[in-house]
Amino acid sequence: MSEFKVQFEIFEGPLDLLLYLVKKEEVDIYEVNLTKLATEFINYVDLMRQLDLDIAGEFLVMAATLMYIKSRELLPKDQQAVVEGEEDGEDPRWELIRQLVEYKKFKDAAGQLQEMEATQENVYRRTAPKLSFEAPAQRMEVSIFDLVNAVNVILKRFVTTDSRDIFEEKWSVSEKIETIVNLIRERTGVKFSELFAAATSRTEVVVTFLAMLELIRLKQIVIAQPEAFAEIEISQAPPQPVAPPPEPPAEPAPVPELNLRMN
Amino acid sequence: MELKAIIEAVLFNSQKPLSPKELRDVLSQTADNSEEPFAKHFKKTKDEELITVLETLAQEHATAARTFRLVCVAGAWQFVSQPEFAPWIKTLVGEKSRPGRLSQPALETLAIIAYRQPLTRAEMEQIRGVAVDGVMQTLLERGIVEQVGRAEVVGRPVLYGTTPAFLEYFGLRGLEDLPAADELRKIPVKKPEALLTVEPGLATAPPEQLSMQEVAPRETNPTEATSESRTTAPPEPPTE
Amino acid sequence: MELKAIIEAVLFNSQKPLSPKELRDVLSQTADNSEEPFAKHFKKTKDEELITVLETLAQEHATAARTFRLVCVAGAWQFVSQPEFAPWIKTLVGEKSRPGRLSQPALETLAIIAYRQPLTRAEMEQIRGVAVDGVMQTLLERGIVEQVGRAEVVGRPVLYGTTPAFLEYFGLRGLEDLPAADELRKIPVKKPEALLTVEPGLATAPPEQLSMQEVAPRETNPTEATSESRTTAPPEPPTE
């Protein structure tokens, strides 16, 4: 019994236990002494009982089969009983060995699946970077947030002004458009803040800003930031070609191969 | 395990171009966290070594002359496809092509919503100084903004906010990524109570009036507003 | 422009694995929409041609023996990195999201299903010699196996088979990729009539009995096995 204690294992099923016992014998399944195997199996099941383990029904069924095989072995061939339903030539020993061989193959296959499972955990699929084919950028080199931010800075000067002055409208967008056009006609690179330098009210700032947006929309002016966080500059838009090319030359793309943009 | 192979594998799986510094970080973090004994060898890989390896890799891929290359753009390395395959790649990735760009007024309104959400239309109009009905329709249709509730004031006007699609459109990780958010948030608007005094007609102005408001908000001289501003500024730029 | 190169470029830029059908769609849509004159040539590419090209590409990348391969998993083609670079890729993109590993009983049952499908629970139990209800629940919940029909025998028991998720989980192109597939499929199964005589009680062992079989991950210490595994161990050992 002590031998069992050391080697005690829980088996998934009777076939698993039988395979283990065969392996312990270090013989080929086909050459195993079934009588001896039956004895060991039954001892094992007895042990499980003594240890008060739940014994699955399958173990008991297998134990019964093995007892039967064992008892048959003890009789001379011609006295072996033919069990009802057992066809001629169907030897229960052979049937058991066949089942064991089959089970072992699947157990081995399961082992291979397990290896593949472990390998797959380390197989990473390339997920290509997200590409987007955007229409080439409009002549808008500053994002809306830069603009909003800029306006915001100017508006701050008027936060304390009574908001009622909004209704005392003295400025029209068309007037401001004219002012801006005149200003940039004189020179390029007019600083954003210059447009608002003379503003006397929050309303005037807003109207000037709207005028500027309008001019951008009408492609009369372009705005650009010489460098990140630098002040925005406004210039006259280059003359529009008669038939604008479908794809205005984008800024020199660092990856000339593809006009792809990574998101 | 060769450094060159590791670098290739890392770049092959990267969603964005990687600088030598970022590559060094990957090497050193892996050395710290992985049980892989080889990983330790590359804990302190020098920049020069990395650059040499990257250039060798680029050379190898150029020689292999397949459909992709390893290139360095603005100091960051990435695999890119050769330009002649653009038509097919465009078909592949173009399926969910983003709709046309947003108009300037839409962007401006969007900026206000982004920084001030949740807020009502009246509040937007207060900041922009013009009606926002047209642009709001665009923004709602595009799923960039949505109703997020109702203000607890008389009339219970709808409150608007941005959607995750907004973040995606601008490639933002979150609202906290918006530039200079604090400043725009500071612009005062009249408290919601004031909304009640706003002429309802302002927010639901018919199209021919919109043009006037868009351009010349709150004109005191009606003649000037009608004659001038309508000719220079259409209500919503038709292209967008 | 070679078809092979186009296919490589498309797969290289794809966000997900692509089936031959999806590749054909890219080719035909590009032919319709692109001004690229070459694109027209590939409008009606045949499946066989595509498969040949894909196999050639996979072969070329295997021969190139770089850090990546082109593989087909469950009928869809994709570039994958060699597993030995996992530690660094993991640092870059994070742990793969994958359900926990399958238990030994689940793997055994799965192997039987994979090689012998379609088959009934009774047939599985005959091969394994134990009830499979617990593990079948796991396999069904994980979407690795599914009902594929009913056997035309008394009681019309459900037949089970593997799903595409099974192939994906193990990185298999198809069932023919299973190791030693021929040999395992050839083992003669017992005559189906015999199955019908199997005691129903055998296949539906009560849960408390099942727990013993599946729980106990090969304890060597008998005391521990008796006292603890029965009470503490869940029906499926999580570590496996």
XYZ file of C-alpha atoms in Angstrom:
743
model
C 0.000 0.000 0.000
C 2.818 2.370 0.740
C 3.793 2.158 -2.893
C 0.417 3.590 -3.829
C 0.670 6.386 -1.402
C 3.839 7.617 -2.973
C 2.540 7.310 -6.473
C -0.952 8.413 -5.820
C -2.388 10.320 -8.672
C -5.809 11.312 -9.667
C -6.699 10.114 -13.098
C -9.101 11.578 -15.520
C -10.684 8.242 -16.122
C -10.096 4.511 -15.993
C -8.258 4.531 -19.327
C -5.917 7.166 -18.027
C -5.220 5.039 -14.964
C -4.690 1.947 -17.094
C -2.275 3.809 -19.340
C -0.389 4.930 -16.293
C -0.184 1.348 -15.017
C 0.999 0.121 -18.427
C 3.625 2.824 -18.516
C 4.785 1.788 -15.053
C 5.321 -1.736 -16.357
C 7.521 -0.312 -19.093
C 6.048 -2.635 -21.695
C 4.249 -2.100 -24.941
C 0.499 -1.927 -24.583
C 0.140 -4.978 -26.816
C 2.376 -7.038 -24.561
C 0.978 -6.043 -21.237
C -0.083 -8.766 -18.819
C -3.744 -7.988 -18.498
C -4.267 -10.165 -15.459
C -1.608 -8.288 -13.574
C -2.980 -4.999 -14.882
C -6.438 -5.940 -13.671
C -5.127 -6.705 -10.210
C -3.313 -3.385 -9.969
C -6.280 -1.479 -11.260
C -8.618 -3.038 -8.753
C -6.153 -2.391 -5.938
C -6.016 1.177 -6.991
C -9.767 1.562 -6.971
C -9.853 -0.060 -3.559
C -7.323 2.447 -2.345
C -9.393 5.307 -3.653
C -12.304 3.906 -1.740
C -10.268 3.629 1.448
C -9.187 7.199 1.051
C -12.850 8.026 0.795
C -12.470 9.602 -2.616
C -15.444 9.884 -4.864
C -15.004 7.165 -7.385
C -16.519 7.882 -10.719
C -18.843 5.246 -12.049
C -16.515 4.690 -14.977
C -13.848 3.309 -12.661
C -16.242 0.786 -11.240
C -17.407 -0.265 -14.691
C -13.817 -0.732 -15.754
C -13.041 -2.653 -12.566
C -15.917 -4.999 -13.347
C -14.670 -5.514 -16.894
C -11.186 -6.246 -15.630
C -12.505 -8.681 -13.019
C -14.312 -10.455 -15.795
C -11.213 -10.595 -17.961
C -9.215 -11.841 -15.018
C -11.687 -14.564 -14.163
C -11.814 -15.673 -17.778
C -8.048 -15.921 -17.861
C -8.107 -18.290 -14.957
C -10.241 -20.780 -16.840
C -9.035 -23.068 -19.594
C -9.966 -21.778 -22.977
C -12.712 -24.289 -23.639
C -14.408 -23.540 -20.369
C -14.582 -19.793 -20.815
C -18.174 -18.689 -20.672
C -19.680 -16.905 -23.601
C -21.435 -13.879 -22.337
C -24.731 -12.967 -23.799
C -24.401 -10.447 -26.597
C -20.729 -11.123 -27.028
C -20.132 -12.158 -30.571
C -17.764 -14.829 -31.662
C -14.186 -13.711 -31.870
C -14.756 -10.574 -29.851
C -12.228 -11.018 -27.146
C -12.765 -8.583 -24.265
C -8.997 -8.394 -23.793
C -8.431 -7.315 -27.325
C -11.255 -4.855 -27.080
C -9.671 -3.292 -24.017
C -6.252 -3.079 -25.611
C -7.734 -1.525 -28.734
C -9.481 1.055 -26.612
C -6.296 1.797 -24.712
C -4.286 2.239 -27.906
C -6.888 4.565 -29.321
C -7.111 6.570 -26.148
C -3.349 6.913 -25.974
C -3.225 8.312 -29.486
C -5.727 10.981 -28.614
C -3.929 11.741 -25.411
C -0.776 12.265 -27.433
C -2.693 14.410 -29.905
C -3.969 16.458 -26.975
C -0.351 16.942 -25.924
C 0.452 18.302 -29.352
C -2.526 20.607 -29.245
C -1.232 21.853 -25.924
C 2.122 22.694 -27.474
C 0.421 24.490 -30.330
C -1.692 26.373 -27.841
C 1.417 27.555 -26.027
C 3.103 28.543 -29.287
C 0.112 30.515 -30.451
C 0.303 32.645 -27.350
C 3.534 33.977 -28.768
C 2.465 34.380 -32.341
C 1.589 37.997 -32.997
C -0.288 38.967 -36.094
C 0.883 42.085 -37.807
C -1.786 44.715 -37.604
C -0.913 47.322 -40.149
C -0.880 50.938 -38.975
C -4.105 52.723 -39.730
C -3.726 54.527 -42.991
C -6.007 57.160 -44.304
C -6.088 58.535 -47.768
C -7.266 62.006 -47.158
C -7.924 64.568 -49.740
C -4.751 66.612 -49.797
C -4.845 69.218 -47.123
C -6.498 72.475 -47.920
C -4.353 75.492 -47.656
C -5.074 75.433 -43.981
C -1.903 74.763 -42.187
C -3.196 75.581 -38.758
C -5.757 73.573 -36.926
C -8.955 75.102 -35.689
C -7.707 74.787 -32.188
C -4.768 77.008 -32.894
C -7.168 79.596 -34.197
C -9.566 79.269 -31.353
C -6.724 79.479 -28.990
C -5.489 82.640 -30.615
C -8.880 84.269 -30.530
C -9.237 83.252 -26.991
C -6.068 85.038 -26.038
C -7.411 88.223 -27.535
C -10.867 87.820 -26.109
C -9.396 87.619 -22.672
C -8.699 91.319 -22.857
C -12.404 91.943 -22.906
C -13.751 89.476 -20.469
C -14.660 92.175 -18.039
C -16.481 94.278 -20.578
C -20.159 94.412 -20.079
C -21.577 91.857 -22.447
C -24.297 94.281 -23.398
C -21.859 95.970 -25.710
C -22.502 93.084 -28.058
C -25.721 94.721 -28.993
C -24.190 98.072 -29.634
C -23.022 96.908 -32.995
C -20.615 99.239 -34.651
C -18.689 96.790 -36.756
C -19.633 94.821 -39.780
C -17.839 91.812 -41.116
C -17.687 93.293 -44.585
C -15.894 96.333 -43.227
C -13.401 94.167 -41.446
C -12.876 92.057 -44.546
C -11.888 95.177 -46.363
C -9.528 96.207 -43.589
C -7.784 92.864 -43.594
C -7.507 92.736 -47.368
C -5.938 96.173 -47.374
C -3.540 95.207 -44.641
C -2.228 92.095 -46.302
C -2.020 93.767 -49.668
C 0.588 96.070 -48.208
C 2.787 93.320 -46.862
C 2.826 89.599 -46.242
C 3.155 87.890 -42.935
C 0.816 90.094 -40.973
C 0.789 88.852 -37.436
C -2.482 87.552 -36.123
C -2.352 89.886 -33.166
C -1.941 92.916 -35.398
C -5.419 92.410 -36.739
C -6.798 92.841 -33.292
C -4.395 95.401 -31.939
C -6.830 98.225 -32.422
C -9.920 96.374 -31.313
C -11.801 98.245 -28.660
C -14.416 95.705 -27.726
C -15.065 92.023 -27.561
C -17.511 92.431 -30.385
C -14.918 93.956 -32.605
C -12.608 91.025 -31.961
C -15.354 88.588 -32.805
C -16.279 90.429 -35.964
C -12.650 90.649 -37.057
C -12.247 86.976 -36.437
C -15.332 86.173 -38.462
C -14.023 88.342 -41.269
C -10.782 86.438 -41.213
C -12.542 83.080 -41.299
C -14.567 84.296 -44.221
C -11.464 85.316 -46.136
C -9.912 81.945 -45.470
C -13.003 80.278 -46.764
C -12.979 82.419 -49.878
C -9.311 81.485 -50.279
C -8.288 85.148 -50.234
C -5.817 84.679 -47.447
C -3.760 81.880 -46.026
C -2.734 81.483 -42.478
C 0.334 79.674 -41.320
C 2.404 79.090 -38.288
C 6.127 79.506 -39.005
C 6.807 76.951 -36.314
C 4.956 75.197 -33.554
C 3.573 77.629 -30.970
C 4.777 80.591 -32.979
C 2.317 83.326 -33.681
C -0.002 82.747 -36.592
C 0.708 84.815 -39.672
C -1.697 85.899 -42.366
C -0.795 86.397 -46.003
C -2.476 86.948 -49.300
C -3.411 83.664 -50.915
C -1.433 82.861 -54.060
C -3.461 83.472 -57.204
C -5.847 80.633 -57.893
C -5.017 78.651 -61.000
C -7.741 78.675 -63.582
C -8.327 74.959 -63.214
C -7.007 73.959 -59.864
C -5.098 70.700 -60.052
C -6.965 67.833 -58.444
C -4.159 67.350 -55.969
C -2.322 70.522 -55.039
C 1.239 69.634 -54.175
C 1.204 68.560 -50.611
C 4.025 69.571 -48.384
C 7.117 67.600 -49.261
C 6.062 64.292 -47.865
C 8.818 62.681 -45.906
C 7.724 59.363 -47.302
C 7.489 60.216 -50.926
C 6.438 56.697 -51.822
C 2.944 56.985 -50.551
C 0.713 59.838 -49.761
C -0.510 57.938 -46.767
C -0.947 59.510 -43.427
C -0.664 57.602 -40.261
C -3.361 58.278 -37.776
C 19.008 36.058 -31.035
C 20.268 38.964 -33.044
C 19.527 42.562 -32.232
C 18.736 43.144 -35.887
C 16.046 40.491 -35.900
C 14.475 41.812 -32.717
C 14.345 45.332 -34.095
C 12.779 44.116 -37.299
C 10.135 42.163 -35.388
C 9.327 45.158 -33.211
C 9.011 47.562 -36.147
C 6.982 44.998 -38.065
C 4.400 44.985 -35.296
C 4.352 48.668 -34.501
C 1.307 50.749 -35.227
C 3.411 53.872 -35.538
C 6.916 54.878 -36.538
C 9.434 54.289 -33.765
C 12.420 56.433 -32.898
C 15.676 54.870 -31.764
C 14.818 56.058 -28.278
C 11.483 54.249 -28.345
C 13.218 51.136 -29.631
C 15.748 51.367 -26.818
C 12.870 51.630 -24.348
C 11.317 48.460 -25.730
C 14.643 46.663 -25.387
C 15.269 47.834 -21.867
C 11.707 47.224 -20.636
C 11.789 43.732 -22.080
C 15.099 43.095 -20.332
C 13.476 44.129 -17.069
C 10.193 42.294 -17.432
C 10.788 39.202 -19.477
C 12.048 35.838 -18.312
C 13.623 35.424 -21.702
C 17.335 35.258 -20.798
C 18.417 36.785 -24.109
C 16.418 39.876 -23.383
C 18.962 40.954 -20.784
C 21.675 41.258 -23.446
C 19.945 44.219 -24.985
C 19.196 46.163 -21.854
C 21.750 48.827 -22.575
C 21.863 48.988 -26.312
C 23.641 52.071 -27.525
C 22.092 54.473 -29.957
C 24.912 54.139 -32.480
C 24.525 50.392 -32.478
C 20.797 50.749 -32.991
C 21.244 53.153 -35.873
C 23.719 50.826 -37.546
C 21.288 47.947 -37.185
C 18.410 50.039 -38.527
C 20.414 51.127 -41.530
C 21.483 47.569 -42.222
C 17.863 46.464 -42.035
C 16.762 49.224 -44.390
C 19.504 48.171 -46.784
C 18.473 44.526 -46.585
C 14.860 45.320 -47.348
C 15.844 47.552 -50.230
C 17.941 44.719 -51.627
C 15.155 42.196 -51.111
C 13.104 44.487 -53.349
C 9.767 43.322 -52.099
C 6.705 45.570 -51.954
C 7.685 47.282 -48.712
C 10.689 49.109 -47.324
C 11.988 50.138 -43.964
C 12.333 53.912 -43.974
C 13.203 56.637 -41.546
C 10.862 59.610 -41.448
C 11.681 62.510 -39.195
C 13.874 60.302 -37.061
C 11.335 57.505 -36.674
C 11.482 54.172 -38.449
C 8.621 52.342 -40.102
C 7.734 49.833 -42.763
C 5.944 51.403 -45.704
C 4.606 50.014 -48.933
C 5.910 51.070 -52.308
C 3.814 53.818 -53.900
C 2.754 51.853 -56.951
C 0.437 49.759 -54.808
C -1.515 52.753 -53.572
C -4.591 52.039 -55.745
C -5.148 48.665 -54.106
C -4.269 49.779 -50.611
C -6.648 52.662 -51.071
C -9.408 50.208 -51.924
C -8.537 48.192 -48.849
C -8.432 50.982 -46.300
C -10.709 53.410 -48.081
C -13.841 51.522 -47.139
C -14.549 53.660 -44.145
C -13.382 56.827 -45.776
C -13.986 59.777 -43.592
C -16.561 62.205 -44.824
C -15.466 65.536 -46.179
C -13.792 68.036 -43.970
C -15.820 70.114 -41.627
C -16.535 73.649 -42.574
C -14.907 76.457 -40.686
C -18.132 77.459 -38.879
C -18.735 73.839 -37.995
C -15.238 73.512 -36.640
C -15.611 76.650 -34.624
C -18.894 75.531 -33.127
C -17.376 72.160 -32.481
C -14.482 73.758 -30.665
C -16.893 75.628 -28.434
C -18.824 72.449 -27.669
C -15.637 70.520 -27.036
C -14.369 73.012 -24.509
C -17.598 73.959 -22.868
C -19.701 70.814 -22.853
C -22.337 70.239 -21.805
C -23.988 73.384 -23.124
C -27.077 74.607 -24.919
C -27.411 76.057 -28.389
C -28.077 79.446 -26.896
C -24.771 79.321 -25.072
C -22.940 78.354 -28.258
C -24.581 81.237 -30.049
C -23.542 83.560 -27.303
C -19.918 82.643 -27.784
C -19.962 82.441 -31.560
C -22.205 85.425 -31.942
C -24.224 83.727 -34.673
C -26.897 81.085 -34.959
C -25.592 77.555 -34.975
C -28.572 75.623 -36.330
C -27.055 74.786 -39.677
C -23.734 73.690 -38.349
C -25.306 71.829 -35.446
C -27.273 69.764 -37.906
C -24.065 68.828 -39.692
C -22.324 67.984 -36.451
C -25.221 65.888 -35.199
C -25.565 64.044 -38.502
C -21.905 63.206 -38.485
C -22.226 61.851 -34.981
C -19.513 64.149 -33.714
C -21.765 65.764 -31.142
C -24.878 64.498 -29.457
C -27.551 65.403 -26.966
C -26.287 64.671 -23.513
C -29.177 65.878 -21.421
C -31.287 68.901 -20.677
C -30.483 72.043 -18.763
C -32.528 72.472 -15.616
C -33.871 75.878 -16.553
C -37.162 77.015 -17.947
C -37.817 75.393 -21.282
C -35.338 72.659 -20.413
C -33.182 73.286 -23.478
C -31.115 70.374 -24.808
C -27.510 70.137 -23.714
C -24.892 68.997 -26.197
C -21.526 67.317 -25.875
C -18.969 65.584 -28.035
C -18.975 61.853 -28.852
C -16.107 59.358 -29.070
C -16.284 59.891 -32.835
C -15.141 63.433 -32.162
C -11.975 62.197 -30.490
C -11.392 59.791 -33.336
C -11.879 62.448 -35.976
C -9.193 64.611 -34.449
C -7.013 61.788 -33.247
C -7.337 62.844 -29.632
C -6.925 60.478 -26.747
C -9.377 62.362 -24.612
C -10.869 65.782 -24.038
C -7.922 66.652 -21.840
C -5.808 66.448 -24.990
C -7.479 69.518 -26.459
C -5.002 72.327 -26.868
C -5.123 75.200 -24.404
C -8.382 73.941 -23.059
C -8.322 76.069 -19.969
C -8.306 79.351 -21.780
C -11.306 78.780 -23.928
C -13.127 77.366 -20.979
C -12.616 80.654 -19.229
C -14.589 82.813 -21.643
C -17.589 83.888 -19.638
C -21.070 83.303 -20.914
C -24.215 84.497 -19.384
C -25.614 81.907 -17.002
C -28.361 79.629 -18.267
C -31.052 81.816 -16.677
C -30.195 84.368 -19.278
C -31.129 81.877 -21.918
C -34.714 82.515 -21.173
C -34.476 86.062 -22.323
C -33.011 85.140 -25.658
C -35.468 85.621 -28.453
C -36.588 82.200 -29.510
C -36.559 83.469 -33.055
C -32.798 83.832 -32.923
C -32.118 80.179 -32.517
C -34.539 79.090 -35.146
C -34.037 81.761 -37.709
C -35.170 80.879 -41.209
C -32.354 80.415 -43.719
C -32.522 83.855 -45.280
C -32.044 85.398 -41.880
C -29.243 83.031 -41.018
C -27.053 84.528 -43.664
C -27.382 87.840 -41.983
C -26.584 86.543 -38.572
C -23.663 84.462 -39.667
C -21.930 87.390 -41.101
C -23.002 90.417 -39.303
C -24.391 89.477 -35.997
C -26.616 91.938 -34.293
C -26.543 94.634 -36.873
C -28.175 97.747 -35.632
C -28.664 99.021 -39.099
C -31.002 96.666 -40.876
C -30.434 98.147 -44.318
C -26.717 97.599 -44.220
C -27.062 94.077 -42.984
C -29.411 93.021 -45.697
C -27.673 94.659 -48.574
C -24.050 93.962 -47.864
C -23.481 90.973 -45.790
C -25.780 88.730 -47.694
C -23.787 89.147 -50.830
C -20.434 88.431 -49.293
C -21.229 85.568 -47.026
C -23.464 82.636 -47.778
C -25.118 80.974 -44.808
C -23.036 77.802 -44.880
C -20.251 77.325 -47.334
C -21.869 75.028 -49.856
C -18.803 72.928 -50.354
C -18.988 71.374 -46.954
C 2.874 44.872 -62.018
C 2.675 41.366 -60.745
C -0.378 39.952 -59.018
C 1.888 38.471 -56.369
C 3.308 41.855 -55.464
C -0.125 43.456 -55.267
C -1.383 40.722 -52.979
C 1.633 41.096 -50.743
C 1.161 44.861 -50.512
C -2.516 44.493 -49.701
C -1.905 41.911 -46.985
C 0.940 43.992 -45.617
C -1.403 46.919 -45.096
C -4.397 45.043 -43.828
C -5.732 45.515 -40.352
C -7.045 41.975 -40.295
C -6.491 38.622 -42.008
C -7.957 38.453 -45.497
C -9.642 35.558 -47.247
C -9.091 34.921 -50.952
C -12.586 36.265 -51.512
C -11.770 39.536 -49.777
C -8.593 39.793 -51.821
C -10.569 39.242 -54.993
C -12.943 42.006 -53.949
C -10.046 44.419 -53.478
C -8.730 43.540 -56.929
C -12.069 43.931 -58.629
C -13.041 47.150 -56.833
C -9.684 48.670 -57.654
C -10.180 47.709 -61.282
C -13.514 49.530 -61.251
C -12.485 52.636 -59.399
C -8.850 53.313 -60.053
C -7.380 55.199 -62.965
C -4.370 52.926 -62.704
C -4.475 51.084 -66.055
C -2.802 47.994 -64.610
C -5.625 47.601 -62.136
C -7.987 46.426 -64.870
C -5.849 43.353 -65.506
C -6.817 41.895 -62.179
C -10.524 42.495 -62.315
C -11.408 38.856 -62.773
C -8.683 37.032 -60.930
C -9.566 33.409 -60.365
C -9.487 31.833 -56.961
C -7.038 29.121 -58.006
C -4.657 31.734 -59.332
C -4.937 33.670 -56.090
C -4.283 30.597 -53.985
C -1.234 29.723 -56.073
C 0.079 33.244 -55.618
C -0.571 33.151 -51.871
C 1.205 29.814 -51.527
C 4.140 31.136 -53.500
C 4.315 34.215 -51.310
C 4.177 32.131 -48.142
C 6.941 29.961 -49.554
C 9.060 32.982 -50.432
C 8.765 34.438 -46.971
C 9.566 31.088 -45.386
C 12.663 30.873 -47.563
C 13.676 34.437 -46.791
C 13.697 33.298 -43.156
C 13.232 36.770 -41.744
C 11.331 37.444 -38.511
C 7.886 37.183 -40.075
C 5.899 34.758 -42.186
C 2.818 34.840 -44.330
C 0.420 32.232 -43.027
C -3.126 31.086 -43.573
C -5.208 30.554 -40.477
C -8.741 29.296 -40.852
C -8.754 30.318 -44.492
C -7.556 33.891 -43.984
C -4.072 35.117 -44.857
C -1.976 37.257 -42.590
C 1.551 38.246 -41.719
C 2.684 36.978 -38.329
C 5.905 37.359 -36.398
C 7.931 34.370 -35.354
C 7.084 33.356 -31.785
C 10.603 33.859 -30.422
C 10.175 37.626 -30.662
C 7.109 37.595 -28.457
C 8.868 39.114 -25.414
C 9.697 42.324 -27.282
C 6.451 42.527 -29.219
C 4.625 42.036 -25.951
C 6.433 45.041 -24.529
C 5.369 47.064 -27.545
C 1.745 46.061 -28.037
C 0.869 44.429 -24.723
C -0.224 40.933 -23.810
C -2.376 39.132 -26.348
C -5.916 38.874 -25.145
C -6.583 35.197 -25.063
C -8.713 33.065 -22.797
C -6.866 30.881 -20.302
C -5.286 27.664 -21.441
C -7.449 24.602 -21.855
C -7.351 21.837 -19.228
C -5.996 18.404 -20.012
C -9.478 16.814 -20.172
C -10.689 19.631 -22.406
C -7.713 19.179 -24.738
C -8.278 15.411 -24.904
C -11.939 15.825 -25.691
C -11.127 18.532 -28.215
C -8.582 16.290 -29.919
C -11.187 13.575 -30.258
C -13.705 16.021 -31.718
C -11.160 17.568 -34.055
C -10.098 14.266 -35.575
C -13.398 12.444 -35.511
C -15.967 15.107 -36.246
C -18.856 15.023 -36.562
C -19.532 12.829 -33.535
C -21.846 12.470 -30.561
C -21.053 12.817 -26.892
C -21.493 9.070 -26.477
C -18.791 8.481 -29.063
C -16.436 10.861 -27.272
C -17.119 9.153 -23.991
C -16.420 5.814 -25.510
C -12.971 6.896 -26.540
C -12.166 8.749 -23.362
C -13.842 6.269 -21.065
C -15.356 9.070 -18.980
C -18.186 11.517 -19.176
C -17.498 14.696 -21.124
C -20.326 16.973 -19.992
C -18.184 19.344 -17.964
C -15.508 19.812 -20.586
C -18.047 20.025 -23.394
C -19.651 22.935 -21.639
C -16.295 24.707 -21.527
C -15.557 23.960 -25.171
C -19.006 25.104 -26.265
C -18.832 28.276 -24.193
C -15.492 29.154 -25.701
C -16.925 28.680 -29.145
C -14.260 26.158 -30.098
C -16.783 23.433 -30.808
C -20.405 23.601 -31.839
C -23.401 21.497 -32.734
C -23.181 20.561 -36.371
C -26.254 18.365 -36.743
C -27.898 15.267 -35.393
C -26.976 11.628 -35.846
C -29.593 9.621 -37.706
C -29.893 7.012 -34.987
C -32.415 6.431 -32.226
C -32.719 9.496 -30.065
C -31.106 11.649 -32.783
C -28.210 12.703 -30.546
C -26.442 15.974 -31.314
C -23.319 15.800 -33.434
C -20.413 18.092 -32.603
C -17.612 19.558 -34.648
C -14.948 22.236 -34.364
C -15.471 25.870 -35.351
C -13.181 28.335 -37.189
C -12.332 29.686 -33.727
C -10.719 26.326 -33.038
C -8.436 26.746 -36.032
C -7.631 30.304 -34.991
C -6.894 29.317 -31.427
C -4.331 26.759 -32.528
C -3.096 28.663 -35.569
C -4.220 26.007 -38.022
C -4.970 26.584 -41.654
C -7.560 23.825 -41.712
C -8.351 20.461 -40.197
C -5.926 18.816 -42.600
C -3.197 20.706 -40.767
C -3.768 18.730 -37.564
C -0.695 16.710 -36.684
C -0.833 13.065 -37.724
C -4.334 13.649 -38.995
C -4.416 10.656 -41.295
C -3.336 8.194 -38.675
C -5.761 9.365 -36.038
C -8.698 9.501 -38.359
C -8.013 5.969 -39.522
C -8.369 4.264 -36.169
C -11.561 2.313 -36.614
C -14.415 3.513 -34.497
C -16.665 0.923 -32.971
C -19.798 0.080 -34.828
C -22.388 2.766 -34.115
C -24.969 0.193 -32.987
C -22.793 -0.485 -29.998
C -23.057 3.159 -28.999
C -26.745 2.894 -28.585
C -26.325 0.273 -25.942
C -24.079 2.486 -23.850
C -25.638 3.016 -20.462
C -27.088 6.506 -20.407
C -25.980 6.817 -16.815
C -22.388 6.614 -17.927
C -22.596 9.681 -20.056
C -24.330 11.730 -17.453
C -22.318 11.126 -14.350
C -23.514 13.402 -11.568
C -21.446 16.542 -11.030
C -19.966 15.466 -7.733
C -18.366 12.547 -9.457
C -17.207 14.620 -12.342
C -15.462 16.976 -10.039
C -13.088 14.314 -8.948
C -12.074 13.395 -12.437
C -11.493 16.803 -13.714
C -10.298 18.562 -10.761
C -7.504 16.965 -9.520
C -4.435 17.946 -11.311
C -2.202 14.981 -10.603
C -1.614 15.456 -6.944
C 1.219 13.391 -5.615
C 0.382 13.936 -2.010
C -2.541 11.737 -1.091
C -3.553 13.704 1.958
C -3.773 16.892 0.059
C -5.665 15.216 -2.733
C -8.270 13.815 -0.439
C -8.837 16.700 1.829
C -8.340 19.673 -0.387
C -8.872 19.057 -4.023
C -12.404 17.974 -3.556
C -13.440 21.028 -1.721
C -11.326 23.770 -3.192
C -10.532 22.874 -6.756
C -12.903 24.196 -9.381
C -14.141 21.727 -11.978
C -11.643 23.053 -14.478
C -8.114 23.659 -13.220
C -7.447 27.209 -14.253
C -3.769 26.676 -14.781
C -4.152 24.295 -17.617
